[in-house]
N, CA and C atoms as an extended XYZ file, in Angstrom:
360
Properties=species:S:1:pos:R:3:atomname:S:1:resname:S:1:resid:I:1 pbc="F F F"
N        95.386       97.100      102.166 N   UNK     1
C        96.054       97.133      103.187 CA  UNK     1
C        96.133       96.451      103.042 C   UNK     1
N        97.538       95.257      103.414 N   UNK     2
C        98.084       94.178      103.511 CA  UNK     2
C        98.842       93.708      104.999 C   UNK     2
N        98.520       92.746      105.067 N   UNK     3
C        99.971       92.161      106.058 CA  UNK     3
C       100.331       90.616      105.913 C   UNK     3
N       101.604       90.408      105.417 N   UNK     4
C       101.516       89.377      105.314 CA  UNK     4
C       102.561       88.990      106.411 C   UNK     4
N       102.032       87.658      107.205 N   UNK     5
C       103.179       86.782      107.453 CA  UNK     5
C       103.170       85.783      106.901 C   UNK     5
N       104.662       85.527      107.754 N   UNK     6
C       104.798       83.694      106.891 CA  UNK     6
C       104.927       83.640      105.845 C   UNK     6
N       103.617       83.509      105.127 N   UNK     7
C       103.746       82.898      103.111 CA  UNK     7
C       102.391       83.701      102.639 C   UNK     7
N       102.083       83.749      101.863 N   UNK     8
C       101.187       83.637      100.860 CA  UNK     8
C       101.674       82.997       99.890 C   UNK     8
N       100.657       81.571       99.448 N   UNK     9
C       101.537       81.368       98.385 CA  UNK     9
C       100.549       80.453       97.028 C   UNK     9
N       100.425       81.093       95.854 N   UNK    10
C        99.670       80.655       94.828 CA  UNK    10
C        98.590       81.549       95.055 C   UNK    10
N        97.074       80.946       95.329 N   UNK    11
C        96.174       81.907       95.756 CA  UNK    11
C        95.822       83.147       96.602 C   UNK    11
N        96.842       82.550       98.101 N   UNK    12
C        97.212       83.636       98.775 CA  UNK    12
C        98.496       84.556       97.745 C   UNK    12
N        99.442       84.567       97.213 N   UNK    13
C        99.737       85.693       96.845 CA  UNK    13
C        99.084       86.639       95.399 C   UNK    13
N        97.813       85.856       94.562 N   UNK    14
C        97.164       87.059       94.721 CA  UNK    14
C        96.804       87.672       95.252 C   UNK    14
N        95.771       86.814       96.532 N   UNK    15
C        95.080       88.115       97.333 CA  UNK    15
C        96.425       89.571       97.676 C   UNK    15
N        97.523       88.757       98.299 N   UNK    16
C        98.991       90.239       98.501 CA  UNK    16
C        99.405       91.093       97.241 C   UNK    16
N        99.165       90.572       96.641 N   UNK    17
C        99.778       91.319       95.203 CA  UNK    17
C        98.209       91.815       94.761 C   UNK    17
N        97.136       91.921       94.893 N   UNK    18
C        96.075       92.794       95.027 CA  UNK    18
C        96.372       93.683       96.318 C   UNK    18
N        96.666       93.871       96.645 N   UNK    19
C        97.163       95.328       98.322 CA  UNK    19
C        96.678       96.392       97.725 C   UNK    19
N        96.959       97.451       98.354 N   UNK    20
C        97.291       98.351       97.373 CA  UNK    20
C        98.813       98.963       98.554 C   UNK    20
N        98.586       98.551       99.805 N   UNK    21
C       100.263       98.671      100.017 CA  UNK    21
C       100.551       97.613      100.902 C   UNK    21
N       101.323       96.818      101.263 N   UNK    22
C       101.670       95.767      101.621 CA  UNK    22
C       102.103       95.318      102.935 C   UNK    22
N       102.566       95.296      104.336 N   UNK    23
C       103.570       95.671      104.959 CA  UNK    23
C       103.879       93.538      105.270 C   UNK    23
N       105.076       93.686      105.690 N   UNK    24
C       105.627       92.530      105.117 CA  UNK    24
C       106.931       92.023      105.971 C   UNK    24
N       107.006       90.827      107.104 N   UNK    25
C       108.017       90.521      107.799 CA  UNK    25
C       109.328       89.896      106.691 C   UNK    25
N       110.345       90.302      107.678 N   UNK    26
C       111.422       89.818      107.172 CA  UNK    26
C       111.539       88.443      106.540 C   UNK    26
N       111.623       88.147      107.517 N   UNK    27
C       110.932       85.543      106.899 CA  UNK    27
C       109.911       85.751      106.017 C   UNK    27
N       108.911       86.811      106.221 N   UNK    28
C       107.701       86.159      105.260 CA  UNK    28
C       108.093       85.941      103.854 C   UNK    28
N       107.507       84.974      102.923 N   UNK    29
C       107.480       84.670      101.564 CA  UNK    29
C       106.659       85.032      100.871 C   UNK    29
N       106.471       85.690       98.936 N   UNK    30
C       104.990       85.384       98.143 CA  UNK    30
C       105.888       85.011       97.070 C   UNK    30
N       105.025       83.750       96.510 N   UNK    31
C       105.168       82.174       96.045 CA  UNK    31
C       104.337       82.276       94.694 C   UNK    31
N       104.564       82.291       93.695 N   UNK    32
C       104.128       82.230       92.679 CA  UNK    32
C       104.546       80.613       92.282 C   UNK    32
N       104.054       79.157       92.542 N   UNK    33
C       104.592       78.445       92.011 CA  UNK    33
C       103.136       77.097       91.005 C   UNK    33
N       101.722       78.391       90.475 N   UNK    34
C       101.461       76.972       90.406 CA  UNK    34
C       101.909       76.745       88.448 C   UNK    34
N       102.617       76.874       87.572 N   UNK    35
C       103.548       77.414       86.737 CA  UNK    35
C       104.605       75.111       86.459 C   UNK    35
N       104.544       75.469       88.532 N   UNK    36
C       105.724       74.565       88.311 CA  UNK    36
C       104.283       72.562       88.789 C   UNK    36
N       103.212       73.478       88.696 N   UNK    37
C       102.087       72.381       88.386 CA  UNK    37
C       101.360       71.733       87.113 C   UNK    37
N       101.771       72.387       86.420 N   UNK    38
C       101.360       72.970       85.582 CA  UNK    38
C       100.224       73.451       84.841 C   UNK    38
N       100.065       74.228       85.299 N   UNK    39
C        98.567       74.979       85.601 CA  UNK    39
C        99.020       76.634       86.004 C   UNK    39
N        98.115       77.334       84.451 N   UNK    40
C        98.202       79.163       84.355 CA  UNK    40
C        98.358       79.694       86.078 C   UNK    40
N        98.322       80.569       86.246 N   UNK    41
C        97.777       81.938       87.436 CA  UNK    41
C        97.025       82.454       86.727 C   UNK    41
N        96.107       82.876       86.584 N   UNK    42
C        95.350       83.972       86.077 CA  UNK    42
C        94.946       84.867       87.103 C   UNK    42
N        94.632       84.544       88.465 N   UNK    43
C        94.765       86.084       89.525 CA  UNK    43
C        96.223       86.369       89.575 C   UNK    43
N        96.657       85.438       89.930 N   UNK    44
C        98.111       86.666       90.376 CA  UNK    44
C        98.631       87.062       88.796 C   UNK    44
N        98.992       86.764       87.592 N   UNK    45
C        98.669       86.909       86.151 CA  UNK    45
C        98.063       88.315       85.828 C   UNK    45
N        97.368       88.391       86.997 N   UNK    46
C        95.910       89.619       86.189 CA  UNK    46
C        96.534       90.863       87.271 C   UNK    46
N        96.536       90.450       89.042 N   UNK    47
C        97.465       91.647       89.232 CA  UNK    47
C        98.447       92.255       89.074 C   UNK    47
N       100.339       91.576       88.740 N   UNK    48
C       100.834       91.064       88.267 CA  UNK    48
C       100.997       92.682       87.486 C   UNK    48
N       100.232       91.699       86.806 N   UNK    49
C       100.537       92.768       84.815 CA  UNK    49
C        99.693       94.453       85.641 C   UNK    49
N        98.570       94.385       86.556 N   UNK    50
C        98.109       95.432       86.493 CA  UNK    50
C        99.076       96.577       87.244 C   UNK    50
N       100.404       96.175       88.319 N   UNK    51
C       101.043       96.659       89.143 CA  UNK    51
C       102.452       96.910       88.670 C   UNK    51
N       102.810       95.971       87.811 N   UNK    52
C       104.120       95.192       87.429 CA  UNK    52
C       104.644       94.963       86.127 C   UNK    52
N       106.204       95.364       86.056 N   UNK    53
C       106.120       95.014       84.035 CA  UNK    53
C       106.342       93.259       84.065 C   UNK    53
N       105.980       93.390       82.718 N   UNK    54
C       106.199       91.633       82.337 CA  UNK    54
C       106.934       91.107       82.752 C   UNK    54
N       108.129       92.171       82.137 N   UNK    55
C       109.902       90.866       83.038 CA  UNK    55
C       109.081       90.123       84.520 C   UNK    55
N       108.954       91.931       85.572 N   UNK    56
C       108.891       90.930       87.276 CA  UNK    56
C       107.798       90.094       86.419 C   UNK    56
N       105.960       90.160       86.238 N   UNK    57
C       106.218       89.166       86.354 CA  UNK    57
C       106.325       88.102       85.444 C   UNK    57
N       107.151       87.566       84.634 N   UNK    58
C       107.411       86.538       84.258 CA  UNK    58
C       108.627       85.854       85.047 C   UNK    58
N       108.927       86.539       86.224 N   UNK    59
C       110.422       85.934       86.357 CA  UNK    59
C       109.771       85.622       87.642 C   UNK    59
N       108.516       86.228       88.341 N   UNK    60
C       108.107       85.563       89.994 CA  UNK    60
C       106.995       84.637       89.037 C   UNK    60
N       107.023       83.927       88.238 N   UNK    61
C       105.186       83.459       87.700 CA  UNK    61
C       106.540       82.344       86.622 C   UNK    61
N       107.322       82.138       86.565 N   UNK    62
C       108.214       81.374       86.174 CA  UNK    62
C       109.269       80.561       87.204 C   UNK    62
N       109.918       81.255       87.766 N   UNK    63
C       110.577       80.932       88.715 CA  UNK    63
C       110.384       80.058       89.903 C   UNK    63
N       108.783       80.074       90.479 N   UNK    64
C       108.416       79.489       91.194 CA  UNK    64
C       108.795       79.007       92.895 C   UNK    64
N       110.058       80.264       92.680 N   UNK    65
C       110.660       80.574       93.812 CA  UNK    65
C       110.276       80.935       95.148 C   UNK    65
N       110.546       81.008       96.233 N   UNK    66
C       110.135       82.101       97.185 CA  UNK    66
C       110.803       83.175       96.671 C   UNK    66
N       109.991       84.327       97.490 N   UNK    67
C       110.539       85.813       97.064 CA  UNK    67
C       110.100       86.780       98.592 C   UNK    67
N       111.100       86.432       99.908 N   UNK    68
C       111.245       87.107      100.948 CA  UNK    68
C       110.705       88.110      101.012 C   UNK    68
N       110.888       88.786      101.983 N   UNK    69
C       110.004       90.013      102.394 CA  UNK    69
C       111.187       91.204      102.452 C   UNK    69
N       112.670       91.211      102.508 N   UNK    70
C       113.266       92.073      101.913 CA  UNK    70
C       113.334       92.609      100.201 C   UNK    70
N       113.337       91.347      100.034 N   UNK    71
C       113.104       91.298       98.383 CA  UNK    71
C       112.009       92.049       98.140 C   UNK    71
N       110.789       91.881       98.243 N   UNK    72
C       109.678       92.173       97.952 CA  UNK    72
C       109.789       94.023       98.868 C   UNK    72
N       110.925       94.084       99.173 N   UNK    73
C       110.466       95.277       99.204 CA  UNK    73
C       110.739       95.874       98.528 C   UNK    73
N       112.934       95.580       98.247 N   UNK    74
C       113.696       95.968       97.085 CA  UNK    74
C       112.653       96.385       95.649 C   UNK    74
N       112.385       94.908       95.306 N   UNK    75
C       110.940       94.772       93.994 CA  UNK    75
C       110.221       95.995       93.897 C   UNK    75
N       109.644       96.978       94.998 N   UNK    76
C       108.622       97.711       95.033 CA  UNK    76
C       107.359       96.723       95.441 C   UNK    76
N       107.377       95.712       95.789 N   UNK    77
C       105.881       95.109       95.702 CA  UNK    77
C       104.984       95.123       96.932 C   UNK    77
N       105.480       95.944       98.175 N   UNK    78
C       105.584       95.657       99.649 CA  UNK    78
C       106.075       96.737      100.245 C   UNK    78
N       105.359       97.494      101.157 N   UNK    79
C       105.435       99.405      101.155 CA  UNK    79
C       106.394       99.303      102.551 C   UNK    79
N       106.818       98.528      103.291 N   UNK    80
C       107.210       98.632      104.787 CA  UNK    80
C       108.079       96.624      104.681 C   UNK    80
N       109.014       96.612      104.993 N   UNK    81
C       109.052       95.001      105.410 CA  UNK    81
C       109.864       95.264      107.076 C   UNK    81
N       109.136       94.593      108.227 N   UNK    82
C       109.145       94.934      109.270 CA  UNK    82
C       109.571       93.376      109.893 C   UNK    82
N       109.890       93.623      111.396 N   UNK    83
C       110.216       92.151      112.183 CA  UNK    83
C       108.743       91.663      111.842 C   UNK    83
N       108.716       89.999      112.399 N   UNK    84
C       107.546       89.126      111.741 CA  UNK    84
C       106.684       89.502      112.830 C   UNK    84
N       107.519       89.543      114.487 N   UNK    85
C       106.411       90.819      115.817 CA  UNK    85
C       106.158       91.811      115.113 C   UNK    85
N       105.907       92.287      114.458 N   UNK    86
C       105.284       93.649      114.553 CA  UNK    86
C       104.846       93.752      113.161 C   UNK    86
N       104.457       92.482      111.731 N   UNK    87
C       103.958       92.865      111.012 CA  UNK    87
C       102.219       93.237      110.784 C   UNK    87
N       101.702       92.988      111.617 N   UNK    88
C       100.275       93.497      112.137 CA  UNK    88
C       100.429       94.853      112.863 C   UNK    88
N       100.830       95.007      113.436 N   UNK    89
C       100.369       96.060      114.749 CA  UNK    89
C       101.468       97.336      113.281 C   UNK    89
N       102.049       97.265      112.669 N   UNK    90
C       102.188       98.126      111.725 CA  UNK    90
C       101.933       98.173      110.925 C   UNK    90
N       100.847       96.950      110.368 N   UNK    91
C        99.972       97.722      109.077 CA  UNK    91
C        99.085       98.572      110.054 C   UNK    91
N        98.776       97.571      110.805 N   UNK    92
C        97.305       97.975      111.429 CA  UNK    92
C        97.763      100.305      111.645 C   UNK    92
N        98.654      100.496      112.062 N   UNK    93
C        98.785      101.662      112.208 CA  UNK    93
C        99.510      102.474      110.818 C   UNK    93
N        99.941      101.974      109.990 N   UNK    94
C        99.929      102.803      108.358 CA  UNK    94
C        98.116      102.791      108.489 C   UNK    94
N        97.423      101.621      108.383 N   UNK    95
C        96.332      101.657      108.281 CA  UNK    95
C        95.678      103.268      108.699 C   UNK    95
N        95.624      103.174      109.915 N   UNK    96
C        94.685      104.578      110.621 CA  UNK    96
C        95.487      105.260      110.376 C   UNK    96
N        96.637      105.581      110.441 N   UNK    97
C        97.294      107.085      109.578 CA  UNK    97
C        96.868      107.758      107.970 C   UNK    97
N        96.822      106.278      107.353 N   UNK    98
C        95.932      106.868      106.358 CA  UNK    98
C        94.542      107.406      106.677 C   UNK    98
N        93.479      106.282      107.332 N   UNK    99
C        92.516      106.447      107.925 CA  UNK    99
C        91.982      107.723      108.288 C   UNK    99
N        93.677      108.592      108.671 N   UNK   100
C        93.278      109.783      109.830 CA  UNK   100
C        93.570      111.491      108.198 C   UNK   100
N        93.470      110.984      107.383 N   UNK   101
C        94.667      111.953      106.982 CA  UNK   101
C        92.910      113.054      106.272 C   UNK   101
N        93.243      114.522      106.650 N   UNK   102
C        91.924      115.125      106.972 CA  UNK   102
C        90.833      114.958      105.463 C   UNK   102
N        90.366      115.056      105.612 N   UNK   103
C        89.142      114.661      104.659 CA  UNK   103
C        89.181      113.565      103.570 C   UNK   103
N        89.323      112.600      104.027 N   UNK   104
C        89.381      111.304      103.445 CA  UNK   104
C        90.073      111.658      101.804 C   UNK   104
N        91.531      112.043      102.193 N   UNK   105
C        92.940      112.480      101.237 CA  UNK   105
C        93.213      110.824      101.023 C   UNK   105
N        93.625      110.085      101.609 N   UNK   106
C        93.261      108.538      101.483 CA  UNK   106
C        92.822      108.048      100.403 C   UNK   106
N        91.366      108.092      100.287 N   UNK   107
C        90.271      107.433       99.533 CA  UNK   107
C        90.501      108.488       98.708 C   UNK   107
N        90.504      109.949       98.959 N   UNK   108
C        90.612      110.417       97.128 CA  UNK   108
C        91.996      110.106       96.416 C   UNK   108
N        93.025      110.188       97.310 N   UNK   109
C        94.359      109.972       96.311 CA  UNK   109
C        94.082      108.585       95.553 C   UNK   109
N        93.312      107.501       96.669 N   UNK   110
C        93.776      106.190       95.614 CA  UNK   110
C        92.625      106.212       94.453 C   UNK   110
N        91.506      106.627       94.887 N   UNK   111
C        90.379      107.394       93.948 CA  UNK   111
C        91.381      107.578       92.303 C   UNK   111
N        91.837      108.784       92.788 N   UNK   112
C        92.151      109.528       91.246 CA  UNK   112
C        93.618      108.673       90.694 C   UNK   112
N        94.647      107.895       91.876 N   UNK   113
C        95.377      106.624       90.896 CA  UNK   113
C        94.559      105.988       90.110 C   UNK   113
N        93.623      105.586       90.523 N   UNK   114
C        92.992      104.251       89.685 CA  UNK   114
C        92.170      104.560       89.111 C   UNK   114
N        92.180      105.951       88.304 N   UNK   115
C        90.877      106.641       87.775 CA  UNK   115
C        91.840      107.193       86.731 C   UNK   115
N        93.042      107.638       86.980 N   UNK   116
C        94.267      107.677       85.685 CA  UNK   116
C        94.510      106.373       84.580 C   UNK   116
N        95.352      105.262       86.222 N   UNK   117
C        95.535      104.916       85.896 CA  UNK   117
C        94.665      103.786       84.278 C   UNK   117
N        93.211      103.880       85.085 N   UNK   118
C        92.013      103.423       83.857 CA  UNK   118
C        91.738      104.103       82.588 C   UNK   118
N        92.208      105.641       82.627 N   UNK   119
C        91.940      106.629       81.361 CA  UNK   119
C        90.881      107.014       81.655 C   UNK   119
N        90.584      107.119       83.232 N   UNK   120
C        88.772      108.165       82.920 CA  UNK   120
C        89.046      109.931       83.694 C   UNK   120
């Protein structure tokens, strides 16, 4: 679970992309700008390609532009987009709800999804 308040740039974007669920603020943004600096973004690329298609990965890594909260939600990269003041509280509420599923249902579901992706 992640909460994106304000900005996640370059390495911060990699951390945000690594989250299974991401709550973002309406004005928050994610930006992968390494290409404009003449370097690769291996951690960002790894997370993007694990979760999204090649076209989305190319768009985010080559555009080097800010992708704001509502667009992150529209692109399926965020699970919730809320007002800036509510980001942390919303992420905590979602975390608590998942943690309270009976018999560890959230953890079991996550494990099943990851095992399926890895072909186990």
